Every structure is written in C-alpha cells, then in structure tokens.
Coordinates of C-alpha atoms in Angstrom, one line a residue:
M1 CA 8.5 -9.9 6.2
S2 CA 7.9 -13.4 7.4
S3 CA 5.8 -16.4 6.9
Q4 CA 2.0 -16.0 7.3
P5 CA 0.5 -19.0 9.0
P6 CA -2.4 -20.4 6.9
A7 CA -4.8 -20.4 9.8
S8 CA -4.5 -16.7 10.4
A9 CA -5.1 -15.3 6.9
P10 CA -8.8 -14.7 6.7
E11 CA -9.4 -15.1 10.5
T12 CA -12.5 -16.9 11.6
P13 CA -15.1 -16.7 8.9
G14 CA -17.9 -16.3 11.4
N15 CA -16.3 -13.3 12.9
E16 CA -15.9 -11.2 9.8
N17 CA -18.5 -8.6 10.7
Q18 CA -17.0 -8.1 14.2
A19 CA -14.0 -6.5 12.7
V20 CA -16.0 -3.8 11.0
R21 CA -16.8 -1.7 14.1
H22 CA -15.9 1.9 13.0
S23 CA -18.2 3.5 10.6
S24 CA -16.5 6.9 11.0
H25 CA -13.4 6.0 9.1
S26 CA -14.7 3.2 6.9
H27 CA -15.5 4.8 3.6
S28 CA -13.7 7.0 1.1
A29 CA -14.0 8.2 -2.5
Q30 CA -13.5 4.6 -3.7
G31 CA -16.3 2.1 -4.0
Q32 CA -15.1 -0.3 -1.3
S33 CA -14.9 0.7 2.4
L34 CA -11.5 0.7 4.2
D35 CA -12.9 -2.0 6.5
G36 CA -14.0 -4.0 3.5
A37 CA -10.6 -3.8 1.8
L38 CA -8.9 -5.0 5.0
Q39 CA -11.3 -7.9 5.3
K40 CA -10.7 -8.8 1.7
A41 CA -7.0 -8.8 2.2
G42 CA -7.4 -11.1 5.1
F43 CA -4.1 -10.2 6.8
Y44 CA -5.0 -9.8 10.5
P45 CA -7.8 -7.3 9.5
R46 CA -8.9 -6.6 13.1
L47 CA -5.4 -5.8 14.2
V48 CA -4.6 -3.6 11.2
A49 CA -8.0 -1.8 11.5
D50 CA -7.2 -0.9 15.2
V51 CA -3.7 0.3 14.3
V52 CA -4.9 2.5 11.4
D53 CA -7.8 3.9 13.4
D54 CA -5.5 5.0 16.2
A55 CA -3.0 6.6 13.8
L56 CA -5.8 8.6 12.2
D57 CA -6.4 10.4 15.5
G58 CA -10.1 11.0 14.6
R59 CA -9.4 12.3 11.1
E60 CA -11.9 11.5 8.3
C61 CA -10.7 9.2 5.5
V62 CA -10.7 10.8 2.1
A63 CA -9.2 7.9 0.2
H64 CA -7.4 4.7 1.0
L65 CA -5.2 2.1 -0.7
V66 CA -4.7 -1.4 0.8
H67 CA -2.0 -3.5 -0.8
L68 CA -1.1 -7.1 0.2
E69 CA 2.1 -8.6 -1.1
T70 CA 3.0 -12.2 -1.3
H71 CA 6.5 -13.5 -1.8
F72 CA 7.7 -17.1 -2.1
D73 CA 11.0 -17.9 -0.4
R74 CA 11.9 -21.5 -1.0
A75 CA 9.4 -23.5 1.1
E76 CA 8.0 -20.4 2.8
V77 CA 5.2 -18.0 1.8
R78 CA 5.9 -14.5 3.1
R79 CA 3.2 -11.8 3.2
H80 CA 3.0 -8.2 4.4
I81 CA 0.4 -5.5 4.0
T82 CA 0.7 -1.8 3.4
V83 CA -2.2 0.5 4.0
L84 CA -2.3 4.1 2.9
V85 CA -5.0 6.4 4.3
L86 CA -5.4 10.0 3.1
T87 CA -7.1 12.6 5.1
A88 CA -7.5 16.3 4.4
D89 CA -4.2 17.2 5.9
M90 CA -2.3 13.9 6.5
L91 CA -1.1 10.8 4.7
V92 CA -1.0 7.9 7.2
I93 CA 1.1 4.9 6.1
T94 CA 0.7 1.6 8.0
H95 CA 2.9 -1.5 7.3
V96 CA 2.3 -4.9 9.0
D97 CA 4.6 -7.9 8.9
D98 CA 4.5 -11.1 10.9
Q99 CA 7.2 -13.3 12.1
Q100 CA 7.1 -17.0 13.0
L101 CA 9.2 -17.7 16.1
D102 CA 9.1 -21.5 16.1
E103 CA 9.0 -24.2 13.4
A104 CA 5.5 -25.3 14.4
G105 CA 4.1 -21.9 13.7
E106 CA 2.5 -21.6 17.1
Q107 CA 4.4 -18.5 18.2
I108 CA 3.9 -15.6 15.9
V109 CA 4.5 -11.9 16.5
A110 CA 3.3 -9.0 14.3
Q111 CA 5.6 -6.1 13.5
I112 CA 3.7 -2.9 12.8
S113 CA 5.0 0.5 11.9
T114 CA 3.0 3.7 11.2
E115 CA 4.0 7.0 9.9
S116 CA 1.9 10.2 9.6
V117 CA 3.1 12.6 6.9
P118 CA 1.6 16.1 6.5
V119 CA 0.2 16.4 3.0
A120 CA 2.0 19.8 2.7
Q121 CA 5.3 17.9 3.1
I122 CA 4.8 15.6 0.1
R123 CA 7.1 16.6 -2.7
S124 CA 6.0 14.3 -5.5
V125 CA 3.4 11.8 -6.5
V126 CA 4.5 9.6 -9.5
L127 CA 2.1 7.1 -11.1
S128 CA 3.7 4.9 -13.8
Y129 CA 1.5 2.9 -16.1
M130 CA 2.1 -0.3 -18.1
Y131 CA 0.0 -1.3 -21.1
A132 CA 0.1 -4.5 -23.1
Q133 CA 0.3 -4.3 -26.9
P134 CA 0.4 -0.5 -27.1
Q135 CA 0.3 -0.7 -30.9
D136 CA -3.3 -1.9 -30.6
Y137 CA -4.3 0.5 -27.9
K138 CA -7.9 1.4 -27.6
P139 CA -9.4 3.8 -25.0
S140 CA -11.2 0.9 -23.4
D141 CA -8.0 -1.1 -22.8
P142 CA -7.3 -1.6 -19.1
V143 CA -4.0 -0.6 -17.5
R144 CA -2.0 -3.8 -17.0
E145 CA 0.1 -2.5 -14.1
V146 CA 0.7 0.8 -12.1
T147 CA 3.5 1.8 -9.8
L148 CA 2.8 4.5 -7.3
S149 CA 5.8 6.4 -5.9
I150 CA 5.4 9.0 -3.2
A151 CA 8.3 11.1 -1.9
W152 CA 8.3 13.4 1.1
S153 CA 11.5 13.2 3.1
G154 CA 14.0 13.9 0.4
G155 CA 15.3 10.4 0.4
Q156 CA 16.8 9.2 -2.9
R157 CA 17.5 5.8 -4.5
L158 CA 20.6 5.5 -6.7
D159 CA 20.7 2.8 -9.4
M160 CA 24.2 2.4 -10.9
G161 CA 25.6 0.2 -13.6
P162 CA 28.6 0.0 -16.0
A163 CA 28.3 2.6 -18.8
S164 CA 28.8 1.7 -22.4
C165 CA 29.3 3.5 -25.7
G166 CA 26.8 1.5 -27.7
D167 CA 29.4 -0.5 -29.6
P168 CA 29.0 -4.2 -28.6
Q169 CA 32.7 -4.8 -29.6
C170 CA 34.1 -2.0 -27.5
E171 CA 36.0 -3.2 -24.4
A172 CA 37.0 0.2 -23.1
D173 CA 36.1 1.3 -19.6
H174 CA 33.4 3.9 -19.8
G175 CA 32.9 4.3 -16.1
Y176 CA 29.5 4.1 -14.5
S177 CA 26.1 5.6 -15.2
G178 CA 23.0 5.6 -13.2
T179 CA 19.7 7.2 -12.2
I180 CA 18.6 8.9 -9.1
A181 CA 14.9 8.4 -8.0
Q182 CA 13.3 10.3 -5.2
E183 CA 11.0 8.1 -3.3
D184 CA 9.9 7.2 0.2
I185 CA 7.4 4.5 -0.7
V186 CA 6.7 2.6 -3.9
L187 CA 3.8 0.3 -4.4
R188 CA 3.4 -1.9 -7.5
I189 CA -0.1 -3.0 -8.3
S190 CA -0.6 -5.5 -11.1
A191 CA -4.0 -6.4 -12.7
E192 CA -2.8 -10.0 -13.1
A193 CA -1.8 -10.4 -9.5
D194 CA -4.2 -8.0 -7.7
G195 CA -7.1 -7.6 -10.1
L196 CA -8.3 -4.8 -12.3
Q197 CA -10.2 -3.1 -9.4
A198 CA -7.0 -2.9 -7.4
V199 CA -5.3 -1.0 -10.3
Q200 CA -8.3 1.3 -10.5
D201 CA -8.2 1.9 -6.8
A202 CA -4.5 2.9 -7.0
K203 CA -5.3 5.4 -9.7
L204 CA -8.1 6.9 -7.7
F205 CA -5.9 7.1 -4.6
A206 CA -3.2 8.9 -6.6
R207 CA -5.7 11.3 -8.0
A208 CA -7.1 12.1 -4.5
L209 CA -3.6 12.5 -3.1
R210 CA -2.6 14.9 -5.9
A211 CA -5.7 16.9 -5.4
V212 CA -5.1 17.4 -1.6
N213 CA -1.4 18.0 -2.1
T214 CA -1.9 20.7 -4.7
G215 CA -4.8 22.3 -2.8
S216 CA -7.4 21.6 -5.5
A217 CA -10.8 20.1 -4.8
A218 CA -10.3 16.6 -3.5
P219 CA -13.0 13.9 -3.8
A220 CA -15.4 14.3 -0.9
P221 CA -15.4 11.4 1.5
H222 CA -18.4 9.1 1.5
I223 CA -20.2 9.6 4.8
P224 CA -22.2 6.6 6.0
S225 CA -25.9 7.3 6.7
L226 CA -25.7 5.6 10.1
P227 CA -25.0 7.9 13.1
A228 CA -21.3 8.1 14.0
R229 CA -20.3 5.9 16.9
P230 CA -18.1 7.1 19.7
R231 CA -14.4 6.5 18.7
S232 CA -13.2 3.5 20.6
G233 CA -9.7 3.4 19.3
V234 CA -9.9 0.8 16.6
F235 CA -7.3 1.8 14.1
G236 CA -3.7 2.0 15.8
N237 CA 0.0 3.5 16.0
R238 CA 2.1 5.6 13.7
L239 CA 3.2 3.5 10.8
S240 CA 6.7 3.9 9.3
R241 CA 8.0 2.7 6.1
G242 CA 9.9 -0.6 6.3
H243 CA 7.8 -1.4 3.3
Q244 CA 8.8 -1.3 -0.3
Q245 CA 11.8 -3.6 -0.4
R246 CA 11.9 -4.2 -4.1

C-alpha cells in the first residue's frame, strides 16, 4: 500500500461515464452495479475495471464486493482497493495498490494482483457480526460491523500469547496458548466507516458465495436490458491476495 495522490482519487469528474463501458459484467444480485461501485470508490476506476474484466474471461458476474481501505501513516494517507467478483464457477479477487516514486507525487505506479479461485475449491466462508448494545437488540437494529473471511488454499493464521491460570496474583509460567484461523482473505466492513449499505452488500455477497459454493440456488445475476456489447477487454489480470494485512 502506498500514498494515493489527491488528484487521482475520483479521476476527472467529466469522464465518469467513460469508465462504464461494459454492460455485460456490470450488474449482480446487489442493487449497485460493479461499475457503479468502482466509480463510487474512486480509486483508479477505469484501471480496476479493465483488470477485473480481463480476469473474468467473459464470465457473468453473480455478485460483487468492492472494498476501499484508507490508512493514515504519519503524514501520509495510504489507500488500496480489493474487489471480489463471484461467477457461477469462479471467485475472482483483485487487489490494487499504488506507490509514489517521488516526493512531488508526479511519478506513481499501480501494483495490481489478481487471483481466480474455483468455487469448488473454497473450504469455508465465515461472516462475523458486531452489534452495538446487544441487551437492547431489536430485529430492526442494523449490523454495526461485519468481517468476511474466505479460505481456499489451506493457509492458516496462528495467534499466540502467554497463557494464564486466571489468578491475577499467579506468577508461574503457564506456557503459551493460541488460536488457529484458516483464512486466505479477510475483509472488515464497518457501518461507521463504510456505510450501512456497504455492510448489507457484504452480507449479500457472502450469501451468494455460500449458495454457489454449496451448490444451492444462487441469486440470479441482473441482466441489463441493453444488448450485450462485444467484449473489448475492460476488466484485467489475475489478482492475488497481497490484501488483508491486518
């Protein structure tokens, strides 16, 4: 991840519609199109759209999730975007970072990775919820935060820490204890930072992914009424997962 130059965030306002060139992969079960979500994120939307389109290899989008993360590192603002696109047989993960090569911010490079994972290879889909004031919970209360974890390669994360016996006065060495979590990608979506709709979109994406992964009826993709245009290669490479570095 690296600093995002202010001038390149939303791109030129007058050119917004020029980035939305591919109707064949633009909609899914969610209310907002993939192109619209990329435009809203404002992180090199044309470039990201081209990379994703190429990685889809002509497949139809069933569901998508676009997540832009912003981090503050002293005087620098660092941003990167992760795009998940689900098709009937594939999960395509795209991650885009940028890097500033000079102090003036005139020389910038984009680092892009793509990964295509067969749906049959996905081992688990974990969706963790966080609610505020659970003692006052009502069915209408929105989810405050969700964390989506997807595992497919068998990779595991080990969290270790000193073990204790529960006695605050005890000074004996109890060794270490820890937990092992199986995960290849983890995305945390907060209503406060990303908005309530982003949380809802994450839930819908997880539901669609579970449906395709288990072979049950997945949400049908929304097909635009306009005739499909010839595929001109707008959505690009195979994305890998240098993402989730939390």
